[in-house]
Coordinates of C-alpha atoms and ligand atoms in Angstrom, one line a residue:
M1 CA -5.8 5.5 17.1
T2 CA -5.6 1.7 16.6
S3 CA -2.0 1.1 17.2
F4 CA 0.0 -2.1 15.6
E5 CA 0.5 -3.3 19.6
S6 CA -3.2 -3.2 20.2
L7 CA -3.7 -5.2 17.2
G8 CA -1.7 -7.6 19.1
L9 CA 1.4 -7.9 16.8
A10 CA 4.3 -9.9 18.7
T11 CA 7.6 -8.0 19.2
P12 CA 10.1 -9.2 16.7
L13 CA 7.4 -7.8 13.8
L14 CA 6.8 -4.4 15.9
K15 CA 10.5 -3.9 15.4
A16 CA 10.1 -4.9 11.5
L17 CA 7.9 -2.4 11.3
A18 CA 9.4 0.4 13.1
T19 CA 12.3 -0.7 10.5
E20 CA 9.7 0.1 7.5
G21 CA 9.0 3.2 9.4
Y22 CA 4.7 2.4 9.4
T23 CA 3.8 4.0 12.6
A24 CA -0.1 2.9 12.7
P25 CA -2.0 0.4 10.7
T26 CA -3.8 1.4 7.7
P27 CA -7.8 0.9 7.7
I28 CA -7.6 -2.3 5.8
Q29 CA -4.9 -3.3 8.4
A30 CA -6.5 -2.2 11.6
Q31 CA -9.9 -4.6 10.6
A32 CA -7.7 -7.8 8.6
I33 CA -5.2 -8.5 11.3
P34 CA -7.6 -9.3 14.2
Y35 CA -9.9 -11.3 11.9
V36 CA -6.4 -12.9 10.6
L37 CA -4.6 -13.9 14.4
A38 CA -7.7 -15.4 15.3
G39 CA -7.5 -18.1 12.4
R40 CA -10.6 -17.0 10.7
D41 CA -11.3 -16.9 6.9
V42 CA -11.2 -13.3 5.6
Q43 CA -12.7 -11.9 2.0
G44 CA -11.6 -8.5 2.0
I45 CA -12.2 -6.0 -0.6
A46 CA -9.3 -3.7 -1.1
Q47 CA -7.1 -2.0 -3.6
T48 CA -3.3 -1.7 -3.9
G49 CA -1.9 0.9 -2.5
T50 CA -4.1 0.3 0.6
G51 CA -1.9 -1.9 2.9
K52 CA -3.5 -4.8 2.1
T53 CA -0.4 -7.0 1.8
A54 CA 0.6 -5.8 5.2
A55 CA -2.7 -6.8 6.1
F56 CA -2.4 -10.4 5.8
A57 CA 1.6 -10.3 6.0
L58 CA 1.8 -9.4 9.2
P59 CA -0.7 -11.7 10.8
I60 CA 0.1 -14.6 9.1
L61 CA 3.8 -14.4 10.0
Q62 CA 2.8 -14.5 13.4
R63 CA 0.6 -17.3 13.1
L64 CA 4.0 -19.2 11.3
A65 CA 5.3 -17.9 14.5
E66 CA 2.8 -19.2 17.2
N67 CA 3.3 -22.8 15.6
R68 CA 6.9 -23.4 14.7
R69 CA 7.0 -26.8 12.3
P70 CA 9.8 -27.5 8.9
P71 CA 7.7 -27.2 5.7
A72 CA 7.6 -30.6 4.1
R73 CA 10.2 -30.9 1.4
G74 CA 9.0 -29.2 -2.0
G75 CA 6.0 -28.2 0.1
C76 CA 5.0 -24.5 1.8
R77 CA 3.1 -23.4 4.6
V78 CA 1.8 -20.2 3.2
L79 CA 1.1 -20.2 -0.7
V80 CA 0.1 -16.4 -2.0
L81 CA -1.5 -16.6 -5.2
S82 CA -0.7 -13.3 -7.0
P83 CA -1.9 -12.3 -11.1
T84 CA 1.7 -10.8 -11.7
R85 CA 5.0 -11.2 -11.4
E86 CA 5.5 -7.7 -10.3
L87 CA 3.3 -7.7 -7.8
A88 CA 4.5 -11.6 -6.7
S89 CA 7.5 -9.7 -6.0
Q90 CA 6.4 -7.2 -4.3
I91 CA 4.9 -9.3 -2.3
A92 CA 7.5 -11.6 -1.6
D93 CA 10.1 -8.4 -0.3
S94 CA 7.0 -7.5 1.8
F95 CA 7.1 -11.0 4.1
R96 CA 11.0 -11.4 4.0
A97 CA 11.1 -7.2 5.2
Y98 CA 8.3 -7.8 8.0
G99 CA 9.6 -10.9 8.6
R100 CA 13.3 -10.0 8.8
N101 CA 13.6 -10.9 12.3
M102 CA 12.1 -13.9 12.4
G103 CA 14.3 -16.1 10.4
V104 CA 11.2 -16.7 7.6
R105 CA 12.5 -18.6 4.0
V106 CA 10.1 -17.2 1.5
A107 CA 10.7 -18.1 -2.2
L108 CA 8.8 -16.8 -5.3
M109 CA 7.8 -18.5 -8.7
F110 CA 6.3 -17.1 -12.0
G111 CA 6.8 -17.3 -15.4
G112 CA 9.2 -16.2 -18.3
V113 CA 12.3 -17.8 -16.3
P114 CA 13.5 -21.3 -16.3
K115 CA 11.9 -23.7 -14.0
A116 CA 14.9 -25.2 -12.2
R117 CA 16.2 -22.4 -9.8
Q118 CA 12.6 -22.7 -8.6
T119 CA 12.3 -26.6 -7.9
R120 CA 15.6 -25.5 -6.2
A121 CA 14.7 -23.0 -4.0
M122 CA 11.1 -25.1 -2.9
A123 CA 13.6 -28.5 -2.2
G124 CA 13.8 -28.2 1.7
G125 CA 10.6 -26.7 1.5
V126 CA 9.7 -22.8 2.2
D127 CA 7.6 -21.0 5.1
V128 CA 5.8 -19.0 2.1
L129 CA 5.8 -19.5 -1.2
V130 CA 4.3 -16.8 -3.8
A131 CA 3.0 -17.8 -7.2
T132 CA 1.6 -16.9 -10.2
P133 CA -1.5 -19.6 -10.7
G134 CA 0.4 -20.7 -14.6
R135 CA 3.4 -21.4 -13.5
L136 CA 2.7 -23.0 -10.0
I137 CA 0.5 -25.5 -12.1
D138 CA 3.3 -26.3 -13.9
H139 CA 5.4 -27.5 -11.0
M140 CA 2.6 -29.1 -9.6
Q141 CA 2.3 -31.0 -12.8
D142 CA 6.2 -31.8 -12.6
R143 CA 5.5 -32.6 -9.1
T144 CA 8.1 -30.3 -7.4
V145 CA 5.9 -28.8 -5.6
R146 CA 3.3 -29.9 -3.3
L147 CA 0.2 -28.4 -1.5
D148 CA -0.7 -31.4 0.4
Q149 CA 0.3 -29.8 4.2
T150 CA -0.3 -26.3 2.9
E151 CA -1.6 -24.4 6.0
I152 CA -2.9 -20.9 4.7
L153 CA -3.7 -19.9 1.3
V154 CA -4.2 -16.5 0.1
L155 CA -5.7 -15.2 -3.3
D156 CA -4.7 -11.7 -4.0
E157 CA -6.6 -9.7 -6.9
A158 CA -9.0 -12.0 -7.0
D159 CA -11.1 -9.3 -9.9
H160 CA -7.5 -9.2 -11.8
M161 CA -6.5 -12.8 -11.6
L162 CA -10.5 -13.0 -14.1
D163 CA -9.3 -10.4 -16.2
L164 CA -6.3 -13.0 -16.8
G165 CA -8.6 -16.1 -17.6
F166 CA -6.9 -17.7 -14.1
I167 CA -10.0 -18.7 -12.6
I168 CA -9.9 -22.6 -13.2
P169 CA -6.1 -23.0 -12.0
I170 CA -7.3 -21.2 -9.1
R171 CA -9.6 -23.9 -8.2
R172 CA -7.5 -26.4 -9.3
I173 CA -4.9 -25.1 -7.0
A174 CA -7.1 -24.3 -3.9
G175 CA -8.7 -28.7 -4.7
A176 CA -5.3 -29.6 -3.9
I177 CA -5.0 -27.8 -0.7
P178 CA -6.4 -29.5 2.6
A179 CA -9.5 -28.5 3.0
Q180 CA -9.0 -27.0 6.6
R181 CA -6.7 -24.4 5.8
Q182 CA -7.3 -20.8 6.6
T183 CA -7.8 -18.8 3.6
L184 CA -7.5 -14.9 3.1
F185 CA -9.5 -13.7 -0.2
F186 CA -8.6 -10.0 -1.3
S187 CA -10.2 -8.4 -4.8
A188 CA -10.1 -4.4 -5.4
T189 CA -13.9 -5.1 -6.7
M190 CA -16.3 -8.1 -6.3
P191 CA -18.2 -9.1 -9.5
K192 CA -20.9 -11.6 -9.4
E193 CA -17.7 -14.4 -10.9
I194 CA -15.4 -13.3 -7.9
G195 CA -18.3 -13.6 -5.5
Q196 CA -19.0 -17.0 -6.5
L197 CA -15.4 -18.2 -6.6
A198 CA -14.7 -16.7 -3.0
A199 CA -18.1 -18.5 -1.7
G200 CA -16.6 -21.5 -2.7
M201 CA -13.4 -21.1 -1.6
L202 CA -14.3 -20.0 2.3
R203 CA -15.5 -21.0 5.0
D204 CA -17.7 -18.6 7.4
P205 CA -15.3 -15.0 6.1
A206 CA -14.7 -12.3 8.2
H207 CA -15.9 -9.5 6.1
V208 CA -13.2 -6.7 5.7
A209 CA -13.2 -3.4 3.4
V210 CA -12.3 -0.2 2.5
A211 CA -13.6 2.6 0.8
P212 CA -12.3 2.2 -2.8
V213 CA -9.9 4.8 -3.9
A214 CA -12.4 6.7 -6.4
T215 CA -15.2 7.3 -3.9
T216 CA -12.0 9.2 -1.8
A217 CA -11.5 11.3 -4.4
E218 CA -15.1 12.6 -5.0
R219 CA -15.2 14.7 -1.5
V220 CA -12.5 16.7 -2.2
E221 CA -12.0 20.0 -4.0
Q222 CA -9.2 19.0 -6.2
G223 CA -7.1 21.8 -8.5
V224 CA -3.9 21.4 -10.8
I225 CA -1.7 23.9 -11.2
F226 CA 0.9 23.9 -14.2
V227 CA 3.9 25.6 -13.7
E228 CA 7.4 26.2 -14.0
T229 CA 9.7 23.4 -11.6
A230 CA 11.6 26.6 -10.4
R231 CA 8.6 28.5 -9.9
K232 CA 7.0 26.3 -7.3
R233 CA 8.5 27.5 -4.1
A234 CA 6.4 30.8 -4.9
V235 CA 3.8 29.4 -6.2
L236 CA 3.5 27.5 -2.7
F237 CA 4.5 30.7 -0.9
D238 CA 1.6 32.9 -2.3
L239 CA -1.1 29.7 -1.8
L240 CA -0.1 29.3 1.7
S241 CA -0.4 33.4 2.2
G242 CA -4.0 32.4 0.4
N243 CA -5.5 30.8 2.9
Q244 CA -5.1 29.8 7.0
G245 CA -5.8 26.4 7.4
R246 CA -4.2 23.7 8.3
T247 CA -1.9 22.5 5.3
L248 CA 0.0 19.4 4.1
V249 CA 2.4 19.4 1.3
F250 CA 3.7 16.4 0.5
T251 CA 7.4 16.0 -1.7
R252 CA 8.4 13.0 -3.7
T253 CA 11.7 12.7 -1.7
K254 CA 12.7 13.5 1.7
H255 CA 15.5 15.7 0.6
G256 CA 13.2 17.9 -1.2
A257 CA 11.1 17.9 2.0
D258 CA 13.7 19.1 3.6
R259 CA 14.4 21.9 1.0
V260 CA 11.0 23.5 1.2
V261 CA 11.1 23.7 4.7
R262 CA 14.3 26.0 4.6
Y263 CA 12.8 27.5 1.9
L264 CA 9.6 28.4 3.6
E265 CA 11.0 29.6 7.2
E266 CA 13.7 31.8 5.8
S267 CA 10.2 33.5 3.6
G268 CA 8.9 33.5 7.5
V269 CA 6.3 30.8 7.4
P270 CA 6.6 28.6 10.3
A271 CA 7.1 25.0 8.7
A272 CA 8.0 21.4 9.9
A273 CA 8.9 18.5 8.1
I274 CA 8.3 14.7 8.6
H275 CA 9.8 11.7 6.8
G276 CA 12.3 8.8 7.3
N277 CA 15.4 10.5 8.2
K278 CA 13.8 12.3 11.2
S279 CA 14.2 10.4 14.4
Q280 CA 10.9 9.5 16.3
P281 CA 11.0 12.4 18.6
Q282 CA 11.3 14.8 16.2
R283 CA 8.7 13.7 14.1
E284 CA 6.4 13.8 17.1
R285 CA 7.5 17.3 18.0
A286 CA 6.8 18.3 14.6
L287 CA 3.2 16.7 14.7
A288 CA 2.7 17.9 18.1
A289 CA 3.2 21.4 16.9
F290 CA 0.8 20.6 13.7
R291 CA -2.1 19.1 16.3
S292 CA -1.4 22.4 18.4
G293 CA -1.7 24.7 15.0
E294 CA 1.8 26.4 16.4
T295 CA 2.9 25.4 12.8
R296 CA 0.3 25.2 9.8
V297 CA 2.4 23.9 7.6
L298 CA 3.3 20.2 8.0
I299 CA 5.4 19.0 4.4
A300 CA 5.8 14.9 4.0
T301 CA 6.9 12.5 2.2
D302 CA 4.1 9.8 1.3
I303 CA 5.5 7.1 3.7
A304 CA 5.7 9.8 6.7
A305 CA 2.3 10.4 5.9
R306 CA 1.0 7.1 6.1
G307 CA 1.0 6.6 9.6
I308 CA 0.1 10.0 10.4
D309 CA -3.7 11.0 12.1
V310 CA -4.2 14.2 12.1
D311 CA -7.8 15.5 12.2
G312 CA -8.9 19.3 10.6
V313 CA -6.6 19.2 7.9
T314 CA -8.4 21.2 5.4
H315 CA -6.0 22.0 2.7
V316 CA -3.7 19.6 0.8
I317 CA -0.6 20.9 -1.2
N318 CA 1.1 18.0 -3.8
Y319 CA 4.8 19.8 -4.3
D320 CA 5.8 17.2 -6.3
L321 CA 3.1 14.8 -8.3
P322 CA 3.2 11.1 -6.6
N323 CA 5.0 8.3 -9.3
V324 CA 2.4 6.8 -8.0
P325 CA -1.3 7.3 -8.8
E326 CA -2.8 5.8 -5.5
S327 CA -0.6 8.3 -3.4
Y328 CA -2.6 11.0 -4.4
V329 CA -6.1 9.4 -3.4
H330 CA -4.3 8.4 -0.4
R331 CA -2.5 12.2 0.1
I332 CA -5.7 14.1 -1.0
G333 CA -7.8 11.5 1.6
R334 CA -5.9 13.3 4.4
T335 CA -7.9 16.3 4.2
A336 CA -12.3 16.2 4.1
R337 CA -12.0 13.6 6.7
A338 CA -15.0 12.8 8.8
G339 CA -17.1 14.6 6.4
A340 CA -15.6 18.4 6.3
A341 CA -14.7 20.0 3.6
G342 CA -10.9 19.8 1.9
V343 CA -9.1 21.9 -0.6
A344 CA -6.0 19.5 -2.9
I345 CA -3.8 21.6 -5.1
S346 CA -1.5 20.1 -7.0
L347 CA 2.0 21.5 -8.9
C348 CA 2.2 19.9 -12.1
D349 CA 5.6 20.6 -13.9
N350 CA 6.2 19.7 -17.7
E351 CA 7.7 16.1 -16.0
E352 CA 4.8 15.2 -14.3
R353 CA 2.2 15.4 -17.0
S354 CA 2.6 12.2 -17.3
F355 CA 1.7 11.0 -13.4
L356 CA -1.2 13.8 -14.2
R357 CA -2.7 11.2 -16.5
S358 CA -2.1 8.4 -14.2
I359 CA -3.6 9.7 -11.6
E360 CA -6.8 10.7 -14.0
K361 CA -7.3 7.1 -15.6
L362 CA -6.9 5.8 -11.6
I363 CA -9.9 8.8 -10.4
R364 CA -12.0 8.2 -13.4
G365 CA -12.0 12.5 -14.1
R366 CA -10.3 15.2 -14.8
V367 CA -8.4 17.5 -12.0
P368 CA -9.8 21.2 -13.1
V369 CA -6.9 23.1 -13.6
I370 CA -6.9 26.5 -12.0
A371 CA -4.1 29.2 -12.1
A372 CA -1.3 30.3 -10.0
P373 CA -2.3 33.2 -7.4
G374 CA -2.5 36.0 -9.3
Q375 CA -2.3 34.4 -12.8
V376 CA -4.9 33.5 -15.4
A377 CA -5.5 29.6 -15.8
R378 CA -4.1 28.7 -19.4
A379 CA -5.9 25.5 -20.8
A380 CA -3.8 22.3 -20.6
Ligands
AMP1 P1 0.0 -2.4 -0.6 O1 -1.4 -1.8 -1.1 O2 0.0 -3.3 0.0 O3 0.2 -2.7 -2.0 O4 1.0 -1.3 0.4 C1 1.2 0.3 -0.3 C2 2.2 0.9 0.0 O5 1.9 1.4 1.7 C3 3.7 -0.2 0.0 O6 4.6 0.6 -0.1 C4 3.9 -0.1 1.6 O7 5.0 -0.5 2.2 C5 3.2 0.8 2.6 N1 2.9 0.9 3.7 C6 1.8 -0.3 3.9 N2 1.0 0.0 5.3 C7 1.4 0.9 5.9 C8 1.6 1.1 7.0 N3 0.5 0.7 8.2 N4 2.2 2.6 7.2 C9 2.9 3.3 6.1 N5 3.2 3.1 5.8 C10 2.2 1.1 4.9

């Protein structure tokens, strides 16, 4: 399995990743990080939820550290363009988190708030500026930002930029950055206009891609059981009694995971939990027992499950539905690996119905309603 060490990331980054609880790179990270470290332009097809932010942020931070120099006044060494303020804030937070041991200066710039503070934040120059295109153009016109010494340009969610009418601003912004920059271009889809935009901005790019989330979902046999919150435990127990496979159970919170483990143990089902509050040796023990088949039930939270790589998971049970729909696809993608069959069953209480609707929108299909073991299905 690829590790962050084997990708060539430096110690301060590895430490920050350990703090974040990331144990292994996601596929887009494993693919993109070596190219970015080597200074190549990259064209990536990846959706939010695949770990694409770290796929560019980690190697960029390393490149900044390898070649330390002060940023130009009013300038940035790295510019990340993002279509929305929410995404921009998340990206800035990620750079701060991953760069916590490196002393990086990160600034954030989006519309709808006064410009003065953003201007002040830029005055001395920053390492990384994350901006939405409209507001950045405003600052360029005001001459409160300069891009003539920027070394790396990242364009995130390019297809969304197109939807929002940002293509012309993006071309202007890219035109203000020296041509010998490194450019990283990410989009969830690659329609013709986006392909053309990429072709005009990238030089001999490396191509990386991860499967769109919808295709993962298609390979897994899915079902949802509508159940009251208080009955979830009993239904989980029945589901586990009805299959002898290797089952990964997801809960939304760490405490939820611990409660499920306690209940199962009391009911005579050996189970273990992995989540952020467990020490590294505890996690490793739980994983080893799961891999060897000693415990066939592992309870995990989304973040803890990201890094784990276990083959032969036959069942995924969503004890809680995730509030981030992409997490659903990640969860169910833990089964049905390498063409094997897999089953994913979700327990949905009344409050989670809106989560289910968001999931169905993302995967562009209905999750069939099934009966709890021993009951007849009722329509939703
Ligand atoms: P993104 O696709 O960049 O929006 O990332 C989705 C989520 O995955 C974020 O909450 C990240 O913190 C998390 N994440 C990214 N990379 C990893 C990793 N290697 N291991 C665990 N979690 C990760």
